[in-house]
XYZ file of C-alpha atoms in Angstrom:
562
model
C -5.452 -32.384 21.260
C -7.405 -34.564 23.647
C -11.160 -34.439 23.360
C -12.844 -33.047 26.457
C -14.589 -35.830 28.321
C -18.273 -35.116 28.774
C -19.466 -36.364 32.134
C -22.818 -38.108 31.865
C -25.504 -37.141 34.362
C -26.597 -40.011 36.571
C -30.203 -41.184 36.913
C -30.212 -39.754 40.456
C -29.204 -36.310 39.124
C -31.798 -36.486 36.325
C -34.440 -37.465 38.870
C -33.467 -34.612 41.203
C -33.763 -32.188 38.274
C -37.165 -33.648 37.405
C -38.428 -33.111 40.978
C -37.118 -29.541 40.920
C -38.875 -28.902 37.584
C -42.111 -30.325 38.958
C -42.129 -27.985 41.957
C -41.080 -24.908 39.969
C -43.819 -25.647 37.421
C -46.459 -26.192 40.135
C -45.560 -22.906 41.865
C -45.650 -21.097 38.526
C -49.110 -22.520 37.779
C -50.350 -21.464 41.211
C -49.188 -17.882 40.579
C -50.723 -17.938 37.107
C -54.055 -19.175 38.453
C -54.971 -21.987 36.052
C -53.687 -24.567 33.597
C -54.925 -27.201 31.175
C -53.470 -30.705 31.715
C -53.223 -31.177 27.927
C -51.634 -27.740 27.417
C -47.965 -26.748 27.532
C -47.843 -26.501 31.355
C -49.702 -29.780 31.844
C -47.288 -31.478 29.434
C -44.326 -30.086 31.424
C -45.709 -31.702 34.602
C -46.441 -34.939 32.762
C -43.019 -35.250 31.116
C -41.220 -34.496 34.427
C -43.281 -37.196 36.174
C -42.586 -39.703 33.389
C -38.855 -38.941 33.531
C -38.915 -39.373 37.303
C -40.851 -42.667 37.308
C -41.640 -42.590 41.076
C -41.719 -45.977 42.826
C -45.211 -45.298 44.133
C -46.624 -44.966 40.610
C -45.109 -48.252 39.456
C -45.379 -48.692 35.688
C -46.466 -45.105 34.932
C -43.850 -44.785 32.158
C -44.949 -48.012 30.409
C -47.773 -48.478 27.879
C -49.813 -50.702 30.191
C -51.946 -49.041 32.869
C -50.662 -48.833 36.472
C -53.232 -50.370 38.826
C -51.731 -50.230 42.356
C -50.735 -46.607 41.797
C -54.320 -45.917 40.701
C -55.687 -47.235 44.012
C -53.115 -45.198 45.978
C -54.159 -42.010 44.153
C -57.928 -42.630 44.344
C -57.690 -43.069 48.138
C -56.207 -39.539 48.350
C -58.531 -37.741 45.930
C -62.292 -37.152 46.316
C -64.668 -39.765 44.977
C -65.987 -38.760 41.558
C -63.016 -36.574 40.590
C -62.423 -38.703 37.491
C -65.810 -37.468 36.136
C -64.931 -33.771 36.517
C -63.639 -31.661 33.651
C -63.077 -28.651 35.934
C -61.113 -28.894 39.181
C -60.908 -25.793 41.335
C -58.456 -25.551 44.253
C -59.825 -23.074 46.791
C -59.173 -21.666 50.242
C -61.773 -22.139 53.000
C -64.406 -19.983 51.323
C -67.528 -20.962 53.253
C -68.728 -23.987 51.251
C -69.404 -25.764 54.564
C -72.346 -23.370 55.085
C -73.885 -24.293 51.721
C -76.180 -27.231 50.941
C -73.171 -29.113 49.492
C -71.957 -32.138 51.441
C -68.169 -32.380 51.889
C -66.466 -35.381 50.294
C -63.430 -36.438 52.364
C -60.925 -38.837 50.724
C -60.219 -41.935 52.884
C -56.466 -41.239 53.211
C -56.333 -37.404 53.273
C -58.156 -34.992 55.574
C -59.400 -32.423 53.095
C -62.924 -31.189 52.311
C -63.971 -31.453 48.677
C -67.265 -30.324 47.137
C -68.932 -31.597 43.970
C -70.368 -28.358 42.577
C -72.121 -29.952 39.596
C -71.655 -32.803 37.091
C -68.475 -31.261 35.720
C -66.804 -29.443 38.632
C -65.022 -30.484 41.837
C -63.781 -27.916 44.366
C -60.965 -29.003 46.715
C -60.348 -26.923 49.847
C -56.686 -26.257 50.637
C -56.190 -25.429 54.316
C -52.860 -27.154 54.944
C -50.521 -25.142 52.740
C -48.394 -25.790 49.682
C -47.658 -29.444 50.528
C -51.372 -30.150 49.995
C -51.291 -28.494 46.567
C -48.173 -30.441 45.506
C -49.819 -33.662 46.679
C -53.046 -33.035 44.738
C -51.375 -31.847 41.525
C -48.976 -34.810 41.465
C -51.842 -37.277 41.911
C -53.931 -35.506 39.270
C -50.988 -35.611 36.843
C -50.785 -39.386 37.428
C -54.503 -39.674 36.607
C -54.070 -37.632 33.422
C -51.131 -39.809 32.327
C -53.268 -42.911 32.851
C -56.294 -41.412 31.085
C -54.034 -40.479 28.143
C -52.886 -44.125 27.908
C -56.519 -45.310 27.757
C -57.380 -42.767 25.048
C -54.382 -43.677 22.869
C -55.214 -47.417 23.101
C -58.897 -46.877 22.364
C -58.897 -44.366 19.491
C -58.302 -45.704 15.963
C -58.618 -44.360 12.391
C -56.986 -41.028 13.290
C -59.363 -40.529 16.178
C -62.543 -41.109 14.141
C -63.475 -44.422 15.750
C -62.912 -46.478 18.906
C -62.009 -50.149 19.343
C -64.737 -52.704 20.049
C -63.575 -53.222 23.675
C -64.332 -49.567 24.440
C -67.780 -49.761 22.835
C -68.638 -52.814 24.964
C -67.262 -51.260 28.188
C -69.318 -48.109 27.512
C -72.469 -50.174 26.953
C -71.969 -51.959 30.295
C -71.232 -48.798 32.322
C -74.286 -46.961 30.936
C -76.641 -49.930 31.440
C -79.134 -49.689 34.341
C -79.448 -53.407 35.123
C -76.203 -55.373 35.460
C -75.503 -58.985 36.395
C -72.276 -60.787 37.307
C -71.834 -62.486 33.925
C -72.054 -59.137 32.122
C -69.661 -57.645 34.686
C -67.087 -60.360 33.948
C -67.343 -59.733 30.208
C -66.902 -55.980 30.804
C -63.780 -56.736 32.908
C -62.349 -58.834 30.024
C -62.811 -55.872 27.659
C -61.359 -53.539 30.296
C -58.269 -55.757 30.753
C -57.604 -55.560 27.011
C -57.928 -51.741 27.039
C -55.506 -51.459 29.973
C -52.952 -53.992 28.700
C -53.417 -56.035 31.897
C -54.475 -59.632 32.634
C -58.030 -60.513 33.610
C -56.723 -61.680 37.037
C -55.082 -58.303 37.729
C -58.197 -56.392 36.745
C -60.491 -58.582 38.905
C -58.174 -58.058 41.889
C -58.342 -54.259 41.531
C -62.113 -54.403 40.947
C -62.493 -56.225 44.290
C -60.281 -53.710 46.103
C -62.154 -50.685 44.777
C -65.770 -51.859 44.903
C -68.097 -50.556 47.606
C -71.615 -51.706 48.584
C -72.937 -48.461 47.056
C -70.846 -48.772 43.871
C -69.917 -52.383 42.979
C -68.548 -51.202 39.618
C -66.400 -48.343 40.857
C -63.271 -49.564 39.044
C -65.025 -49.889 35.669
C -66.684 -46.487 36.161
C -63.313 -44.836 36.940
C -61.695 -46.351 33.804
C -64.689 -45.322 31.686
C -64.609 -41.695 32.872
C -60.815 -41.385 32.644
C -61.031 -42.625 29.067
C -64.167 -40.646 28.160
C -62.758 -37.225 29.132
C -59.395 -37.926 27.439
C -61.151 -39.100 24.249
C -63.357 -35.986 24.226
C -60.263 -33.777 24.581
C -58.786 -35.469 21.515
C -61.912 -35.487 19.380
C -63.841 -32.339 20.376
C -61.140 -30.092 21.852
C -63.149 -29.916 25.097
C -60.223 -29.469 27.511
C -60.004 -30.285 31.229
C -58.933 -27.303 33.350
C -57.463 -26.871 36.834
C -57.871 -23.473 38.494
C -56.652 -21.899 41.751
C -59.076 -19.456 43.362
C -57.900 -15.830 43.830
C -58.453 -16.142 47.606
C -56.266 -19.256 47.800
C -53.435 -17.496 45.951
C -53.766 -14.468 48.233
C -53.918 -16.416 51.533
C -51.316 -19.103 50.889
C -48.355 -18.917 53.263
C -50.062 -16.528 55.699
C -50.730 -19.015 58.537
C -54.433 -18.089 58.633
C -55.577 -21.543 59.812
C -52.526 -22.187 62.022
C -53.032 -18.882 63.839
C -56.714 -19.597 64.573
C -55.810 -23.142 65.676
C -53.019 -22.033 68.064
C -55.010 -19.099 69.499
C -57.880 -21.364 70.546
C -55.475 -23.799 72.264
C -53.605 -21.125 74.225
C -56.856 -19.492 75.340
C -58.134 -22.879 76.558
C -54.890 -23.489 78.503
C -55.279 -20.079 80.173
C -58.966 -20.651 80.879
C -58.082 -23.872 82.771
C -55.163 -22.159 84.533
C -52.644 -24.465 82.838
C -50.646 -21.975 80.762
C -47.759 -21.569 83.252
C -47.373 -25.299 83.983
C -44.581 -27.369 82.289
C -45.928 -28.193 78.810
C -44.916 -31.291 76.843
C -46.015 -31.133 73.197
C -46.437 -34.452 71.361
C -47.221 -34.722 67.649
C -48.835 -38.143 67.270
C -52.230 -39.724 66.561
C -55.345 -39.261 68.682
C -55.241 -42.653 70.408
C -51.765 -43.868 71.383
C -51.062 -41.408 74.240
C -54.557 -41.741 75.714
C -54.446 -45.552 75.453
C -50.920 -45.755 76.902
C -51.979 -43.639 79.886
C -55.296 -45.346 80.677
C -56.143 -48.475 78.615
C -54.632 -51.141 80.871
C -56.435 -49.808 83.959
C -59.686 -49.074 82.081
C -59.872 -52.583 80.580
C -58.438 -54.710 83.409
C -61.683 -56.753 83.550
C -61.742 -57.486 79.807
C -57.975 -58.210 79.642
C -56.919 -59.358 83.146
C -53.849 -61.342 82.027
C -53.035 -59.825 78.642
C -50.007 -57.693 77.954
C -50.561 -54.176 76.700
C -49.883 -55.013 73.030
C -52.954 -57.290 72.801
C -55.058 -54.523 74.347
C -53.779 -51.942 71.848
C -54.407 -54.292 68.903
C -57.968 -54.869 70.144
C -58.515 -51.101 70.505
C -57.339 -50.590 66.925
C -60.018 -52.942 65.582
C -63.321 -51.612 64.240
C -65.156 -54.309 66.232
C -64.192 -52.843 69.611
C -65.740 -49.378 69.610
C -67.194 -49.979 73.088
C -63.682 -50.607 74.483
C -62.442 -47.328 72.996
C -65.369 -45.519 74.588
C -64.490 -47.006 77.975
C -60.857 -45.774 77.746
C -61.995 -42.335 76.589
C -64.465 -42.059 79.480
C -61.720 -42.877 82.003
C -59.398 -40.324 80.364
C -62.096 -37.622 80.564
C -62.753 -38.434 84.246
C -59.006 -37.894 84.759
C -59.034 -34.421 83.261
C -58.524 -34.996 79.519
C -59.732 -32.056 77.398
C -60.457 -32.777 73.733
C -60.427 -29.868 71.252
C -62.136 -30.692 67.983
C -60.576 -28.592 65.224
C -62.747 -25.772 63.879
C -59.953 -23.691 62.306
C -59.655 -25.616 59.038
C -56.186 -26.874 60.016
C -57.679 -30.389 60.415
C -55.568 -31.022 63.528
C -57.462 -32.185 66.613
C -55.917 -31.793 70.074
C -55.962 -33.550 73.468
C -54.753 -31.895 76.682
C -53.930 -34.120 79.694
C -53.454 -32.487 83.108
C -51.316 -34.950 85.081
C -52.316 -33.246 88.366
C -55.798 -34.721 87.844
C -54.591 -38.279 87.205
C -55.961 -40.691 89.792
C -53.235 -43.071 91.057
C -55.487 -46.062 90.373
C -56.371 -44.943 86.828
C -53.083 -43.948 85.189
C -50.454 -46.462 84.073
C -47.541 -44.046 84.700
C -46.439 -42.555 88.021
C -45.033 -39.107 88.792
C -42.376 -38.663 91.535
C -44.214 -38.501 94.889
C -42.544 -35.281 96.029
C -43.488 -33.342 92.891
C -45.289 -30.061 93.589
C -48.712 -29.491 92.069
C -47.583 -26.590 89.855
C -44.658 -28.684 88.525
C -46.829 -31.551 87.312
C -46.675 -31.784 83.500
C -49.363 -30.871 81.010
C -49.278 -33.317 78.092
C -50.478 -31.718 74.881
C -51.138 -34.109 71.964
C -51.724 -32.764 68.450
C -52.745 -34.870 65.473
C -50.313 -35.179 62.560
C -49.603 -32.089 60.476
C -49.091 -32.421 56.710
C -45.787 -31.270 55.191
C -45.201 -27.517 55.432
C -48.211 -27.267 57.751
C -45.914 -28.561 60.530
C -44.019 -25.254 60.447
C -47.210 -23.177 60.416
C -48.787 -24.937 63.414
C -45.727 -25.193 65.703
C -44.525 -21.695 64.783
C -47.902 -20.232 65.803
C -48.267 -22.451 68.881
C -44.878 -21.457 70.356
C -45.607 -17.719 70.113
C -46.756 -16.084 73.391
C -50.471 -15.497 73.962
C -51.231 -11.788 73.676
C -54.159 -10.674 75.863
C -55.032 -7.226 77.239
C -51.672 -5.822 76.147
C -49.829 -8.589 78.020
C -47.639 -11.366 76.568
C -48.011 -14.750 78.258
C -45.205 -17.175 77.348
C -45.760 -20.932 77.304
C -43.564 -22.986 79.643
C -42.567 -25.590 77.011
C -40.378 -28.349 78.488
C -40.255 -30.756 75.567
C -41.477 -31.335 72.012
C -41.819 -34.944 70.825
C -42.493 -35.915 67.218
C -43.645 -39.431 66.425
C -44.142 -40.060 62.729
C -44.363 -42.569 59.917
C -41.554 -42.565 57.362
C -40.090 -44.531 54.483
C -37.076 -46.562 55.637
C -34.109 -47.266 53.348
C -32.720 -50.300 55.206
C -35.343 -52.380 56.937
C -39.012 -53.172 56.637
C -42.469 -52.024 57.710
C -42.638 -51.336 61.458
C -38.875 -50.846 61.989
C -37.646 -47.695 63.763
C -35.626 -44.616 62.745
C -34.048 -42.268 65.296
C -32.765 -39.131 63.536
C -29.828 -36.943 64.576
C -30.487 -34.354 61.830
C -32.991 -33.458 59.130
C -31.986 -32.361 55.640
C -34.327 -30.695 53.172
C -34.613 -32.525 49.852
C -33.200 -30.681 46.848
C -31.149 -28.297 49.031
C -28.138 -28.447 51.328
C -30.290 -27.030 54.182
C -29.625 -29.159 57.240
C -30.926 -29.104 60.804
C -28.816 -31.082 63.305
C -30.231 -31.350 66.848
C -29.691 -33.200 70.134
C -32.293 -35.949 70.134
C -33.318 -37.088 73.639
C -33.799 -40.528 72.098
C -31.063 -42.899 70.998
C -31.177 -46.381 69.455
C -30.539 -48.136 72.785
C -33.870 -46.773 74.127
C -35.675 -49.097 71.697
C -33.452 -52.202 71.612
C -34.686 -55.631 72.661
C -38.182 -55.496 71.137
C -37.569 -57.396 67.902
C -37.517 -54.258 65.759
C -34.597 -52.991 63.704
C -33.490 -49.545 64.961
C -31.607 -47.193 62.628
C -29.828 -43.986 63.679
C -28.780 -41.251 61.239
C -30.108 -38.465 59.040
C -33.682 -38.145 57.782
C -34.594 -36.391 54.540
C -37.682 -34.200 54.579
C -39.202 -34.545 51.108
C -41.666 -32.253 49.399
C -43.962 -35.154 48.594
C -43.805 -38.888 49.316
C -45.185 -39.731 45.898
C -42.167 -38.276 44.045
C -39.393 -40.566 45.243
C -37.672 -42.980 42.915
C -35.122 -45.728 43.418
C -32.163 -43.754 42.011
C -32.552 -40.799 44.372
C -33.153 -43.049 47.370
C -30.145 -45.216 46.529
C -27.985 -42.080 46.303
C -29.230 -40.828 49.693
C -28.650 -44.216 51.268
C -25.122 -44.708 49.925
C -23.803 -41.124 50.156
C -22.027 -39.480 53.110
C -25.321 -37.848 54.136
C -25.948 -41.142 56.008
C -29.685 -41.039 55.259
C -31.816 -43.704 56.951
C -35.295 -42.614 55.862
C -37.563 -40.006 54.350
C -40.633 -38.186 55.662
C -42.461 -34.899 55.102
C -42.458 -32.822 58.306
C -39.138 -33.035 60.197
C -37.402 -29.957 58.725
C -40.574 -27.891 59.155
C -40.976 -28.850 62.847
C -37.284 -28.263 63.607
C -37.232 -24.901 61.779
C -40.098 -23.676 63.977
C -38.561 -25.068 67.200
C -35.147 -23.533 66.472
C -36.515 -20.097 65.620
C -38.696 -20.063 68.784
C -35.932 -21.283 71.128
C -32.791 -19.714 69.613
C -33.900 -16.508 67.858
C -37.316 -15.328 69.033
C -36.702 -16.565 72.596
C -40.403 -17.344 73.036
C -39.555 -20.711 74.627
C -36.483 -21.742 76.618
C -33.248 -22.353 74.756
C -32.716 -25.863 76.181
C -36.144 -27.221 75.228
C -35.889 -31.010 74.892
C -36.673 -32.482 71.461
C -37.492 -36.094 70.682
C -37.907 -37.494 67.189
C -38.737 -41.144 66.441
C -40.273 -42.614 63.293
C -41.579 -46.040 62.400
C -41.445 -47.391 58.868
C -44.668 -47.329 56.867
C -42.836 -48.657 53.803
C -39.486 -49.347 52.201
C -39.580 -47.486 48.876
C -36.419 -49.325 47.740
C -38.168 -52.702 47.952
C -40.597 -53.639 45.207
C -43.869 -54.628 46.853
C -43.145 -52.576 49.989
C -43.930 -49.075 48.731
C -46.864 -47.090 50.131
C -48.965 -48.270 47.178
C -48.745 -51.843 48.518
C -51.189 -51.027 51.324
C -51.242 -49.970 54.962
C -49.367 -51.294 57.969
C -52.294 -53.148 59.544
C -51.360 -54.447 63.007
C -47.616 -54.141 62.139
C -47.834 -50.480 63.137
C -49.222 -51.157 66.636
C -45.955 -52.317 68.252
C -43.699 -49.434 67.070
C -46.401 -46.797 67.684
C -46.890 -47.814 71.307
C -43.189 -48.452 71.932
C -42.363 -44.880 70.849
C -45.310 -43.501 72.864
C -44.170 -45.409 75.949
C -40.628 -44.012 75.672
C -41.945 -40.455 75.274
C -44.191 -40.798 78.346
C -41.484 -42.451 80.473
C -39.131 -39.534 79.791
C -41.882 -37.006 80.603
C -42.923 -38.758 83.849
C -39.344 -39.273 84.995
C -38.257 -35.664 84.339
């Protein structure tokens, strides 16, 4: 009898299973209400992450500490979180009215509050994607703190190595000079299994004028809490507030956000006009419409790209103010978010555009009530895209009457990871598929590759994968997506959620017209298949200016030439 051949699972399949386990575990913990990172549940998260070995977290599965991944994570978590034994994920529960000052991470719009020396509260107002993001980054931190503890503790946990003693002495010292700092970095490099050069580089990236020793402090606290867990049994704990568990998935913030917008449109008598929704940043549409005319004295000969690069620089705040002033004189309404959704909004009434001020022209015979309203919303985060668009496309209900929006088009400009190409290149999707499922959302994109040719950027057309979190992708999964018949060109976090909301509003609920135009275009923030080009390798800098404004220009041209 022939032996049955056992088919080995591939790394891509193992990785997919690991991602699935991570999300199931995180949802279970949310329902349960708490967990300890060093307990059974915390170990399940940790082992799934170590099996996965995401590209963004570099050498997480090795003994040496991962430094670029550490910077990536610290930019997305509140300052001081490494010192906190208790982390509490909450809903918007009124902390803003307390004496506590919100701490906002540089790369994530979320309010966090340091309650005391040991506790950090993080406000979740953008749905489950936010929770997945935070828990994954925290798990990375706990893996790294565990590495420090295991390298530092000797004699069955009864003593620590000399390097740790010296690092502790430096961190706790009041007066510090550069020579002592260098010695502390040498000890730190030995603890982390890294070279002195690597450690100095990270120290320089993390230091701030207020905290020149931020890197050393982070390593000290990560190690200190892990050592205390081992030696005293004093465990770190993550909890989810009862209100968060009750409110999650109920669109509380999205509903408040959308209601305010629709009421403002009605108040300005704009609600029946053709509405063009654009999900983008808060500068590219405004600058594309008005910057060249607003700054013609400062840049008489320059092409638009130089102007946009100048506007993106911190040095030119006065130029930005000048463009904004011209936009406001031409009817721009800015709605600062107060709902907790963290999505600001700009409304442009093209009927108020002065011919000499705007860089785009409407057909001369267009009637006043046919002139488009351009509605720009800041980027949503993951599942929040469904919540916001779903609520926005519902009719406004006032005095027993339903007022439907006259939505002509919905344009999504986003950043995504590209699988063939480099930072700044373009992806034009024809369908979105949801990672880990066979759920797929084909659509007729008003854009095609030829709209963007001839500008020195690579343009890819195909399927985009909507992932549950950018930090969980590894080479094996991405390679599979790229080489399989799914014809995947890139990955991002919102596409499926936007399209799900658009389809239900246009095809099932009939709250907007069936033939609403949709435009999707993404530019590459990274190539997760290329070492050194993952998100952890840093931002786009000026590389992002060209694709951002090229996409914006194509959106506006289609709107103005409708």
